[in-house]
CSV table of C-alpha atoms in Angstrom, one decimal:
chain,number,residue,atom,x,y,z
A,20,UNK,CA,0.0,0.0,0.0
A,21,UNK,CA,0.9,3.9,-1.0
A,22,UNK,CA,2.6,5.4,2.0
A,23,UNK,CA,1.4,8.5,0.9
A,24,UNK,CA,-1.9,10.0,2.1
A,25,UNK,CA,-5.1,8.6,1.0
A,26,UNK,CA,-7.9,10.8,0.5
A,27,UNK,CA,-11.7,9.7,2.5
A,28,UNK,CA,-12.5,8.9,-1.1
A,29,UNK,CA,-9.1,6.7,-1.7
A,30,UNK,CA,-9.7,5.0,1.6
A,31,UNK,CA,-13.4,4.7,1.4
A,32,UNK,CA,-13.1,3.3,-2.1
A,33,UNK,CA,-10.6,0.8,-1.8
A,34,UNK,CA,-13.1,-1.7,0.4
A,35,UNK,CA,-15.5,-1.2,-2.5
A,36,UNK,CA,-13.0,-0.9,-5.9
A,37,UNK,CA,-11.3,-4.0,-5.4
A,38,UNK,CA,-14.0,-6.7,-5.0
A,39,UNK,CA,-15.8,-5.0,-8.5
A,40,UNK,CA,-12.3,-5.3,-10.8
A,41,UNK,CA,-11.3,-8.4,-9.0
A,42,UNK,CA,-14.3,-10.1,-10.2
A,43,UNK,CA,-14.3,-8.2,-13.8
A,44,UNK,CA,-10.9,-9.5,-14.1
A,45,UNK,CA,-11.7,-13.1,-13.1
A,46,UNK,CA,-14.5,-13.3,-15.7
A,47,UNK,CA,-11.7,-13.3,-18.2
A,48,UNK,CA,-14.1,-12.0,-21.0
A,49,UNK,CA,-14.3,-8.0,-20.5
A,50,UNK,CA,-12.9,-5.9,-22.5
A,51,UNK,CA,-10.8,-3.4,-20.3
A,52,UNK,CA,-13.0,-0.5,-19.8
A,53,UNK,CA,-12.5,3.4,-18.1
A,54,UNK,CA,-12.0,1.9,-15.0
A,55,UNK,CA,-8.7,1.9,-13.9
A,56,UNK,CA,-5.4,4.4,-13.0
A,57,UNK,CA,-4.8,6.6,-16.0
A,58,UNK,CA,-1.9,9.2,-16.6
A,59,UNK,CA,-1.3,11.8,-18.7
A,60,UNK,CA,0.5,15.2,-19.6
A,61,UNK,CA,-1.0,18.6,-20.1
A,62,UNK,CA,1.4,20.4,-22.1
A,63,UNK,CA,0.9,24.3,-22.1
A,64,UNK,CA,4.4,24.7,-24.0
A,65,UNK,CA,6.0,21.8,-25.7
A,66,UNK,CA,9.4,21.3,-23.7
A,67,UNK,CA,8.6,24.3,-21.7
A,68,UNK,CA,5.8,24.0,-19.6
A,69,UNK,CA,4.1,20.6,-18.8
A,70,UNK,CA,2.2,19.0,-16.1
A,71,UNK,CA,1.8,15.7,-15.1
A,72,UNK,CA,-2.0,14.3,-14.4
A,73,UNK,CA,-2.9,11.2,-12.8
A,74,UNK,CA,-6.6,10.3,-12.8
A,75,UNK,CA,-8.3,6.9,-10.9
A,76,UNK,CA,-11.3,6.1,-12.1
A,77,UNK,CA,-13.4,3.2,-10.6
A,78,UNK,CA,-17.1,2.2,-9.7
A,79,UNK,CA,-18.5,1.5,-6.5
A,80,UNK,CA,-20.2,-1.5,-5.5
A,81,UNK,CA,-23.4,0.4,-6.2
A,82,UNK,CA,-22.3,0.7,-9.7
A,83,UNK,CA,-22.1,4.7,-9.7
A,84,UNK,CA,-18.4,6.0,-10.7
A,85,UNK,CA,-16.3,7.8,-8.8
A,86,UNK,CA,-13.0,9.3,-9.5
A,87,UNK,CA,-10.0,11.6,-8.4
A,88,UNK,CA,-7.4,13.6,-10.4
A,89,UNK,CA,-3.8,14.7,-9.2
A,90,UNK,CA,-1.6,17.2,-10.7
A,91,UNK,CA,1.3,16.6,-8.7
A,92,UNK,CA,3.3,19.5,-9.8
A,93,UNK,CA,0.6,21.9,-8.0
A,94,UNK,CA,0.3,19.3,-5.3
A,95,UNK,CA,-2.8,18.9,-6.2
A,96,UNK,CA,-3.7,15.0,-4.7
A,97,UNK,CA,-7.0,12.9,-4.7
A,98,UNK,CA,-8.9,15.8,-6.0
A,99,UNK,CA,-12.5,13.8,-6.5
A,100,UNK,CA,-14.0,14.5,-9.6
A,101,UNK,CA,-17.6,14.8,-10.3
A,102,UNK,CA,-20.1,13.6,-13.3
A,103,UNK,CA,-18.4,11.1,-14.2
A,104,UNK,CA,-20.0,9.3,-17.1
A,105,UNK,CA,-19.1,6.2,-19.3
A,106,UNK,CA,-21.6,5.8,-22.3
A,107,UNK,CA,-19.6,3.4,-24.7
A,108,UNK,CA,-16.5,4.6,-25.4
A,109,UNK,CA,-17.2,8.0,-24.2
A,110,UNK,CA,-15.7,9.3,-21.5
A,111,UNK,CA,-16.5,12.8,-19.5
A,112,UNK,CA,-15.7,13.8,-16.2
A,113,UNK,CA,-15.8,17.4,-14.6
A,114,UNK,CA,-12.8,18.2,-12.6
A,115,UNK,CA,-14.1,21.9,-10.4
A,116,UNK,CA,-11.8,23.0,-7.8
A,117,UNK,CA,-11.8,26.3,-5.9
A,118,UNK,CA,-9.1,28.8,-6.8
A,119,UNK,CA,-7.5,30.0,-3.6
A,120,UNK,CA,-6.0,33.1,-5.0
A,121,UNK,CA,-8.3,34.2,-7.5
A,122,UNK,CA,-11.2,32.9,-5.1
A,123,UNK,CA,-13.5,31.5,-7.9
A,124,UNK,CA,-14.6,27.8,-8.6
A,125,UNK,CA,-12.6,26.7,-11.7
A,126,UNK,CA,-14.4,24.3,-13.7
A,127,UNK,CA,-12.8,21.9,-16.0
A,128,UNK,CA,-14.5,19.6,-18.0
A,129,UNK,CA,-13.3,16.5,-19.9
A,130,UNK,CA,-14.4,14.7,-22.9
A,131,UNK,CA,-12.4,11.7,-23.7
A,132,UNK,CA,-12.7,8.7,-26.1
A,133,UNK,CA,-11.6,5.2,-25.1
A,134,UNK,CA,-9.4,3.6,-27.5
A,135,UNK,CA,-10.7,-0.2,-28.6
A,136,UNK,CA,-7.9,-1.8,-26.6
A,137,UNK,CA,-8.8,0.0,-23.8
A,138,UNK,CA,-5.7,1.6,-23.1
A,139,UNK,CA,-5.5,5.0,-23.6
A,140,UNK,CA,-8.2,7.7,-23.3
A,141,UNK,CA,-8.1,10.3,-26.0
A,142,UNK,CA,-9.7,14.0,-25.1
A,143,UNK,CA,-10.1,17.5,-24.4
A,144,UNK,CA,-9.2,19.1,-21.2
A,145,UNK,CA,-11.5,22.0,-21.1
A,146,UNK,CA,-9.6,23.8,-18.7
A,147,UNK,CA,-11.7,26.9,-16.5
A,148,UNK,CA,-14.1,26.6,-19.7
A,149,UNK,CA,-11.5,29.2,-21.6
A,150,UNK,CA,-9.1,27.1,-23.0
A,151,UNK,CA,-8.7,23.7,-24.5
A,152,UNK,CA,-5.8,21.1,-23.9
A,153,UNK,CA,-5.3,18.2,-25.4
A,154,UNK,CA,-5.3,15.2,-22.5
A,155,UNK,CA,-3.7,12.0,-23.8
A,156,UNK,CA,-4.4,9.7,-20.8
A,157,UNK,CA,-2.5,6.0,-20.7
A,158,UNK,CA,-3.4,3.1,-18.3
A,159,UNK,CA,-0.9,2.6,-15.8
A,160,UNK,CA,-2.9,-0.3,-13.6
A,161,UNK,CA,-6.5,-1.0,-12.6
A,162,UNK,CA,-8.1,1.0,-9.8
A,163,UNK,CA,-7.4,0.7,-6.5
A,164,UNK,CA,-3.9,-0.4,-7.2
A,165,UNK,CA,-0.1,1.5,-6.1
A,166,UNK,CA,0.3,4.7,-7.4
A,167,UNK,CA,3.7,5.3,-8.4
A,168,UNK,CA,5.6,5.9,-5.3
A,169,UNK,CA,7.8,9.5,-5.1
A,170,UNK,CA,10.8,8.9,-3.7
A,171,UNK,CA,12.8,11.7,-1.7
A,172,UNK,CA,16.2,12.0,-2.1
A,173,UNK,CA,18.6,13.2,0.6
A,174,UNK,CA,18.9,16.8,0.7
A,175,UNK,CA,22.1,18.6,1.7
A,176,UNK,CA,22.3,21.5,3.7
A,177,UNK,CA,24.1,24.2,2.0
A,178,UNK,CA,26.2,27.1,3.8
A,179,UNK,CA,26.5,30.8,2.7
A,180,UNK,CA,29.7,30.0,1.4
A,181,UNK,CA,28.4,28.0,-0.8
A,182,UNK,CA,31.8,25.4,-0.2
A,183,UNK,CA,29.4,22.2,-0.2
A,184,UNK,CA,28.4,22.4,-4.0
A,185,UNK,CA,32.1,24.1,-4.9
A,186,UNK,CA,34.0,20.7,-3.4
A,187,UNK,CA,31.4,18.6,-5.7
A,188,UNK,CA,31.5,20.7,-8.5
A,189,UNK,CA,35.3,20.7,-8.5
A,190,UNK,CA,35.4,17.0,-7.3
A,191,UNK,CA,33.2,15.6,-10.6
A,192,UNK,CA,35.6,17.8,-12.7
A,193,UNK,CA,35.8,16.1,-16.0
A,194,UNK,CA,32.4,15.6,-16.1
A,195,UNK,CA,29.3,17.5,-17.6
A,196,UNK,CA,28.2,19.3,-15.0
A,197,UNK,CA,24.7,21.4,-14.4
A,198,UNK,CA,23.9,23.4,-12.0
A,199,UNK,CA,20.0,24.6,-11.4
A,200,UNK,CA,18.8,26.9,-8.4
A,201,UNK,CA,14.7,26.3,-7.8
A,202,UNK,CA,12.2,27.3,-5.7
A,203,UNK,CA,10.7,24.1,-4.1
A,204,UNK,CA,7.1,25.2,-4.3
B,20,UNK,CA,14.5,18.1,-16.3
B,21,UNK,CA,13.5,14.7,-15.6
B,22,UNK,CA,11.6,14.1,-18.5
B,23,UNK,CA,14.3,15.5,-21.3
B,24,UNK,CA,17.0,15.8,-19.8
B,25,UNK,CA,18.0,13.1,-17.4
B,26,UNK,CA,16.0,10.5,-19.0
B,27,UNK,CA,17.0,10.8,-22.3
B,28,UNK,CA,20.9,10.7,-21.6
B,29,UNK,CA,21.7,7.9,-19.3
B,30,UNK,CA,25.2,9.0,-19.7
B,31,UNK,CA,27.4,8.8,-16.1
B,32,UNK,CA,29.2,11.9,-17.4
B,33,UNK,CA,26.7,14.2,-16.4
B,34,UNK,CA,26.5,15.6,-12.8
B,35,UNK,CA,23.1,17.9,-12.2
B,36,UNK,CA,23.3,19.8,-8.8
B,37,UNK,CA,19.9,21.0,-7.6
B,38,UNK,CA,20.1,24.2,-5.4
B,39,UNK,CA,16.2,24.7,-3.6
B,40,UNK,CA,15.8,27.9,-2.2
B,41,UNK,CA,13.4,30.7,-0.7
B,42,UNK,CA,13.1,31.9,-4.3
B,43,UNK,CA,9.5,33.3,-3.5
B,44,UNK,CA,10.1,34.1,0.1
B,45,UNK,CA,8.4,31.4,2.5
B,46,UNK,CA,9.6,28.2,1.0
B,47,UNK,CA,11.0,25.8,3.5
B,48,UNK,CA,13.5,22.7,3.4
B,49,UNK,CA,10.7,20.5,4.1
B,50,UNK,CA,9.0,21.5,0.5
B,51,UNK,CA,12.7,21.0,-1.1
B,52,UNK,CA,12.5,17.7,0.7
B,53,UNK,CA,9.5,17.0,-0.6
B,54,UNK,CA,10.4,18.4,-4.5
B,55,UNK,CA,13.5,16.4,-4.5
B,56,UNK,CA,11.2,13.4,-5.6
B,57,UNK,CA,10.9,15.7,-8.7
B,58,UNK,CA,14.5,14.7,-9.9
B,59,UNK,CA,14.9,10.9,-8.4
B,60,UNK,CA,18.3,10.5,-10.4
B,61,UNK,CA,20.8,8.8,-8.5
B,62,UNK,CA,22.9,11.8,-10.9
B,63,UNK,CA,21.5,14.4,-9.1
B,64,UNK,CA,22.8,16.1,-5.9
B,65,UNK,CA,20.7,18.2,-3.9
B,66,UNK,CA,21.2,21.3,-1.8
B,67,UNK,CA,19.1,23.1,0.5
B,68,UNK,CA,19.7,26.9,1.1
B,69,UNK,CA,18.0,29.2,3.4
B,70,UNK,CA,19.1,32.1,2.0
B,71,UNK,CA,19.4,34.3,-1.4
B,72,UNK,CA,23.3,34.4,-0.8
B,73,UNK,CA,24.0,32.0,-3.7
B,74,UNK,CA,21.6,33.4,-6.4
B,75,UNK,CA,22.7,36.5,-5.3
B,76,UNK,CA,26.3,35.9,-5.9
B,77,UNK,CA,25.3,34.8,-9.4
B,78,UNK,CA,23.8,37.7,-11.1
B,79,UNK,CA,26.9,39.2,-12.4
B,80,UNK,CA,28.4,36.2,-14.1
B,81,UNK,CA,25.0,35.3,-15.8
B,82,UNK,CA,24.4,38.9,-16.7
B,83,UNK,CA,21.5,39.7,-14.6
B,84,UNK,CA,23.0,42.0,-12.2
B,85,UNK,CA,20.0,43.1,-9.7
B,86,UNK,CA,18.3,39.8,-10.4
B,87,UNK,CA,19.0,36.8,-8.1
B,88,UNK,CA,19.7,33.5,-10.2
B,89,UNK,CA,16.7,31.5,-9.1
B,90,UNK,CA,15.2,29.6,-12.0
B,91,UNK,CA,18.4,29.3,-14.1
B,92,UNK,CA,19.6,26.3,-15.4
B,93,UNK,CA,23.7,26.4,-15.7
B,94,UNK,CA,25.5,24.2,-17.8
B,95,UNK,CA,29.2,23.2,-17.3
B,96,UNK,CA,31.7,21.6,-19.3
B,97,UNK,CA,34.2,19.2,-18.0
B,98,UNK,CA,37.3,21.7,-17.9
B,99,UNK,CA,35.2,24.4,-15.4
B,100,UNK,CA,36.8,24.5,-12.2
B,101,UNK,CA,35.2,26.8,-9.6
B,102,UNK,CA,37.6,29.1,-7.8
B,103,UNK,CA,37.1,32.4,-5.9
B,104,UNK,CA,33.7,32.4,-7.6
B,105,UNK,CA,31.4,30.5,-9.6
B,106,UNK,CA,32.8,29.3,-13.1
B,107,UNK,CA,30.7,31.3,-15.9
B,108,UNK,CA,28.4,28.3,-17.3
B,109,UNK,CA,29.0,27.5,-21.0
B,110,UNK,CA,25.3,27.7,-21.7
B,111,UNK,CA,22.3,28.8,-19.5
B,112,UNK,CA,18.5,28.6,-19.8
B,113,UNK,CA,16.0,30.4,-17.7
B,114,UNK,CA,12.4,31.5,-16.5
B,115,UNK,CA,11.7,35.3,-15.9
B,116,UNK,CA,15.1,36.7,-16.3
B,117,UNK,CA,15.3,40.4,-18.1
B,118,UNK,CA,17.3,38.0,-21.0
B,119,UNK,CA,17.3,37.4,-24.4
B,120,UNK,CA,13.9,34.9,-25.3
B,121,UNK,CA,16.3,31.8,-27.0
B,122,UNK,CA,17.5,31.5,-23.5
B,123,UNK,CA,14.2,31.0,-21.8
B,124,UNK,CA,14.2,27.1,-20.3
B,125,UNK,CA,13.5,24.8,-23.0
B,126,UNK,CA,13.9,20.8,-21.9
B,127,UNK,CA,14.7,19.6,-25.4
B,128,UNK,CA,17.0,22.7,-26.3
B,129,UNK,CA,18.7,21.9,-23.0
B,130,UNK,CA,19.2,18.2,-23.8
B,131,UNK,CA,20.4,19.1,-27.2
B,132,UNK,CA,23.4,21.2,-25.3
B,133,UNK,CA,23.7,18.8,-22.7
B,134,UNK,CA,24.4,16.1,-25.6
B,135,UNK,CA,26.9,18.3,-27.4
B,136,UNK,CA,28.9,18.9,-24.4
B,137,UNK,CA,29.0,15.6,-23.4
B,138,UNK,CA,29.9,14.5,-26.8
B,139,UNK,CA,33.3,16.9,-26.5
B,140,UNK,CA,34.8,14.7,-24.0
């Protein structure tokens, strides 16, 4: 199981998610449908500006679907998404979430189109109604299952003098060498 | 960075040296902890600095004197040593910087330099 933090949703779905796939899969005769972990890239600016999406979607034991969406690069996690609807190979799902800053609900809706293998969903990310995105979305694993894990890496402290990253710069001399200064957030 | 960069050159000669930073003012090192995941490269190095002394240190060489070097992407080739002060990079990309627009941060433009440096050795 994920370490990270599961949403009421996550949690709550996973006692109902697992039993409905489990016995799809043991059938051994559907066709892979929307149901399952899905990501995807929303690219704003080829090579420039990109953002990783990661949507779940599943239904529960009363046959309803539910769903979440993360955009990991805005730390967005386990955002649930509403009106979800599967009608053949149609796919649509509205992903609304409250703008802190601007303090307005954005509303984003998506139209998709399952592929006859099942394994990618091909749409339209209309996002805040204004603009349109292209939203490629590829199965990674059924619902319910491991999200791929981040992994943190150690993390240096760095003095004012700065002698830390001089030492390894000058230590991997000979080597290509690039050096990138970030805001975390 | 990940995505053009580190894994389309799997070559050990490259070194990438993440510095995270208060660039916007309130950032802590538990969010660079947490970004670090960002850039899982066993390649990669990263840093954690509390203060703008770095970027600040910076501005001349890159030729943004008044404008601290967050978001800037420095490339080295294998003969920079860093003395006194920082080496000047043999090729730089950034975000936001009162600079030309070809040097605005472009992942595939990036790789491509990365690649011809590498290829020098």
């Amino acid at each position: 199981m994920s370490r990270r933090t599961w949403s009421s949703f996550a949690v709550a779905a996973l006692g109902l998610i697992l039993p409905v796939w489990a016995h799809a899969a043991g059938t051994g005769a559907a066709q892979p449908g929307a149901e399952g972990l899905w990501k995807g890239c929303l690219i704003y600016k080829q090579a420039e500006l990109e953002a990783d999406v990661i949507v779940e979607l599943a239904r529960a034991a009363d046959g309803k679907w539910v769903g979440t969406l993360d955009l990991p690069n805005q730390r967005i996690q386990f955002h649930p998404l509403s009106n979800i609807k599967v009608e053949g190979s149609a796919v649509t799902f509205d992903f609304n979430r409250f703008a802190q800053k601007a303090q307005v609900m954005v509303e984003t809706p998506y139209t998709g189109t399952l592929s006859a293998d099942g394994n990618t969903i091909t749409g339209d990310f209309f996002e805040g109604k204004k603009s349109h995105r292209a939203l490629t979305l590829t199965r990674i694993g059924a619902p319910g299952s491991e999200r791929p894990e981040p992994r943190m890496a150690d993390l240096r402290p760095l003095s004012d003098s700065s002698e830390e990253l001089r030492a390894l710069f000058n230590r991997d001399a000979g080597k290509t060498r690039l050096l990138i200064l970030l805001s975390p957030t | 960075m990940q995505k053009y960069v580190l894994e389309t050159i799997p070559d050990d000669n490259l070194r990438v040296y993440v510095v995270w930073g208060p660039m916007l003012g309130e950032e802590e090192e538990k969010d660079a902890k947490e970004a670090t995941a960002h850039l899982p490269d066993p390649r990669v190095t990263h840093f954690w600095t509390p203060t703008h002394v770095l970027a600040e240190g910076m501005d001349g060489p890159l030729g943004i004197e008044g404008s601290r070097a967050w978001d800037t992407f420095q490339l080295f080739g294998p003969d920079a040593r860093w003395g006194e002060t920082p080496p000047v990079p043999a090729f730089m990309m950034q975000v936001n910087k009162p600079l030309p627009p070809e040097t605005r941060l472009n992942g595939e433009k990036l790789a491509q330099k990365v690649r011809e440096i590498l290829a020098t050795k």
